[in-house]
JSON list of C-alpha atoms in Angstrom, two decimals:
[
{"chain": "H", "resi": 5, "resn": "MET", "atom": "CA", "xyz": [10.82, 25.53, 0.41]},
{"chain": "H", "resi": 6, "resn": "GLU", "atom": "CA", "xyz": [7.37, 26.28, 1.82]},
{"chain": "H", "resi": 7, "resn": "MET", "atom": "CA", "xyz": [4.95, 23.39, 2.38]},
{"chain": "H", "resi": 8, "resn": "LYS", "atom": "CA", "xyz": [1.66, 23.89, 0.58]},
{"chain": "H", "resi": 9, "resn": "GLU", "atom": "CA", "xyz": [-1.56, 23.18, 2.46]},
{"chain": "H", "resi": 10, "resn": "PHE", "atom": "CA", "xyz": [-3.96, 20.84, 0.67]},
{"chain": "H", "resi": 11, "resn": "GLY", "atom": "CA", "xyz": [-6.43, 18.15, 1.67]},
{"chain": "H", "resi": 12, "resn": "LEU", "atom": "CA", "xyz": [-8.76, 15.49, 0.38]},
{"chain": "H", "resi": 13, "resn": "ASN", "atom": "CA", "xyz": [-11.41, 16.76, -2.11]},
{"chain": "H", "resi": 14, "resn": "ASP", "atom": "CA", "xyz": [-9.66, 20.12, -2.63]},
{"chain": "H", "resi": 15, "resn": "ILE", "atom": "CA", "xyz": [-9.60, 21.49, -6.18]},
{"chain": "H", "resi": 16, "resn": "VAL", "atom": "CA", "xyz": [-6.03, 22.44, -7.12]},
{"chain": "H", "resi": 17, "resn": "GLU", "atom": "CA", "xyz": [-4.27, 24.07, -10.07]},
{"chain": "H", "resi": 18, "resn": "MET", "atom": "CA", "xyz": [-1.15, 22.42, -11.44]},
{"chain": "H", "resi": 19, "resn": "LYS", "atom": "CA", "xyz": [1.76, 24.16, -13.20]},
{"chain": "H", "resi": 20, "resn": "LYS", "atom": "CA", "xyz": [0.89, 22.46, -16.51]},
{"chain": "H", "resi": 21, "resn": "GLY", "atom": "CA", "xyz": [-2.67, 22.12, -17.79]},
{"chain": "H", "resi": 22, "resn": "HIS", "atom": "CA", "xyz": [-4.23, 18.84, -18.92]},
{"chain": "H", "resi": 23, "resn": "PRO", "atom": "CA", "xyz": [-4.35, 18.18, -22.70]},
{"chain": "H", "resi": 24, "resn": "CYS", "atom": "CA", "xyz": [-8.18, 18.40, -22.57]},
{"chain": "H", "resi": 25, "resn": "GLY", "atom": "CA", "xyz": [-7.81, 22.11, -21.80]},
{"chain": "H", "resi": 26, "resn": "ALA", "atom": "CA", "xyz": [-8.76, 22.11, -18.10]},
{"chain": "H", "resi": 27, "resn": "ASN", "atom": "CA", "xyz": [-6.33, 22.99, -15.32]},
{"chain": "H", "resi": 28, "resn": "ALA", "atom": "CA", "xyz": [-8.48, 22.13, -12.29]},
{"chain": "H", "resi": 29, "resn": "TRP", "atom": "CA", "xyz": [-7.82, 18.85, -10.48]},
{"chain": "H", "resi": 30, "resn": "LYS", "atom": "CA", "xyz": [-9.67, 17.27, -7.55]},
{"chain": "H", "resi": 31, "resn": "ILE", "atom": "CA", "xyz": [-7.64, 15.36, -4.95]},
{"chain": "H", "resi": 32, "resn": "ILE", "atom": "CA", "xyz": [-9.41, 12.01, -4.57]},
{"chain": "H", "resi": 33, "resn": "ARG", "atom": "CA", "xyz": [-6.80, 9.97, -2.65]},
{"chain": "H", "resi": 34, "resn": "MET", "atom": "CA", "xyz": [-3.96, 10.90, -0.33]},
{"chain": "H", "resi": 35, "resn": "GLY", "atom": "CA", "xyz": [-1.11, 8.80, 1.02]},
{"chain": "H", "resi": 36, "resn": "ALA", "atom": "CA", "xyz": [2.47, 8.24, -0.13]},
{"chain": "H", "resi": 37, "resn": "ASP", "atom": "CA", "xyz": [0.97, 8.77, -3.61]},
{"chain": "H", "resi": 38, "resn": "ILE", "atom": "CA", "xyz": [-1.74, 11.28, -4.47]},
{"chain": "H", "resi": 39, "resn": "ARG", "atom": "CA", "xyz": [-4.51, 10.54, -6.99]},
{"chain": "H", "resi": 40, "resn": "ILE", "atom": "CA", "xyz": [-5.99, 13.56, -8.75]},
{"chain": "H", "resi": 41, "resn": "LYS", "atom": "CA", "xyz": [-8.92, 13.68, -11.19]},
{"chain": "H", "resi": 42, "resn": "CYS", "atom": "CA", "xyz": [-9.24, 16.21, -14.01]},
{"chain": "H", "resi": 43, "resn": "GLU", "atom": "CA", "xyz": [-12.37, 18.31, -13.59]},
{"chain": "H", "resi": 44, "resn": "GLY", "atom": "CA", "xyz": [-12.69, 18.66, -17.38]},
{"chain": "H", "resi": 45, "resn": "CYS", "atom": "CA", "xyz": [-12.59, 15.08, -18.66]},
{"chain": "H", "resi": 46, "resn": "GLN", "atom": "CA", "xyz": [-12.63, 13.03, -15.39]},
{"chain": "H", "resi": 47, "resn": "HIS", "atom": "CA", "xyz": [-9.30, 11.30, -16.21]},
{"chain": "H", "resi": 48, "resn": "SER", "atom": "CA", "xyz": [-7.42, 10.35, -13.03]},
{"chain": "H", "resi": 49, "resn": "VAL", "atom": "CA", "xyz": [-3.67, 10.28, -12.46]},
{"chain": "H", "resi": 50, "resn": "MET", "atom": "CA", "xyz": [-1.66, 8.94, -9.50]},
{"chain": "H", "resi": 51, "resn": "ILE", "atom": "CA", "xyz": [1.64, 10.68, -8.76]},
{"chain": "H", "resi": 52, "resn": "PRO", "atom": "CA", "xyz": [4.11, 10.50, -5.86]},
{"chain": "H", "resi": 53, "resn": "ARG", "atom": "CA", "xyz": [3.57, 13.09, -3.10]},
{"chain": "H", "resi": 54, "resn": "VAL", "atom": "CA", "xyz": [7.02, 14.65, -3.65]},
{"chain": "H", "resi": 55, "resn": "GLU", "atom": "CA", "xyz": [6.30, 15.18, -7.35]},
{"chain": "H", "resi": 56, "resn": "PHE", "atom": "CA", "xyz": [2.80, 16.52, -6.55]},
{"chain": "H", "resi": 57, "resn": "ASN", "atom": "CA", "xyz": [4.29, 19.09, -4.14]},
{"chain": "H", "resi": 58, "resn": "LYS", "atom": "CA", "xyz": [6.60, 20.34, -6.92]},
{"chain": "H", "resi": 59, "resn": "LYS", "atom": "CA", "xyz": [3.91, 20.46, -9.63]},
{"chain": "H", "resi": 60, "resn": "MET", "atom": "CA", "xyz": [1.02, 21.98, -7.64]},
{"chain": "H", "resi": 61, "resn": "LYS", "atom": "CA", "xyz": [0.59, 25.72, -8.14]},
{"chain": "H", "resi": 62, "resn": "ARG", "atom": "CA", "xyz": [-2.24, 26.61, -5.74]},
{"chain": "H", "resi": 63, "resn": "VAL", "atom": "CA", "xyz": [-5.51, 25.50, -4.16]},
{"chain": "H", "resi": 64, "resn": "LEU", "atom": "CA", "xyz": [-8.51, 26.86, -6.10]},
{"chain": "H", "resi": 65, "resn": "VAL", "atom": "CA", "xyz": [-11.31, 25.55, -3.85]},
{"chain": "H", "resi": 66, "resn": "LYS", "atom": "CA", "xyz": [-10.82, 24.29, -0.30]},
{"chain": "H", "resi": 67, "resn": "ALA", "atom": "CA", "xyz": [-13.06, 21.32, 0.58]},
{"chain": "H", "resi": 68, "resn": "GLU", "atom": "CA", "xyz": [-15.45, 21.71, 3.49]},
{"chain": "H", "resi": 69, "resn": "GLN", "atom": "CA", "xyz": [-14.31, 19.97, 6.66]},
{"chain": "H", "resi": 70, "resn": "GLU", "atom": "CA", "xyz": [-16.87, 17.93, 8.59]}
]
């Protein structure tokens, strides 16, 4: 299985959309768990990294590195 490249503040697309209709999520915290925030309704969800790796489809917008 290929490891997907993602970082803090990236906008990602998940396999399933959010009930509000949006399917763009911003990564706001990384660690053993990853917290993502819906770009449509601003609801945030924390999920384990392993589960996030399975459910993430692709990176839509890569965050700028300082």
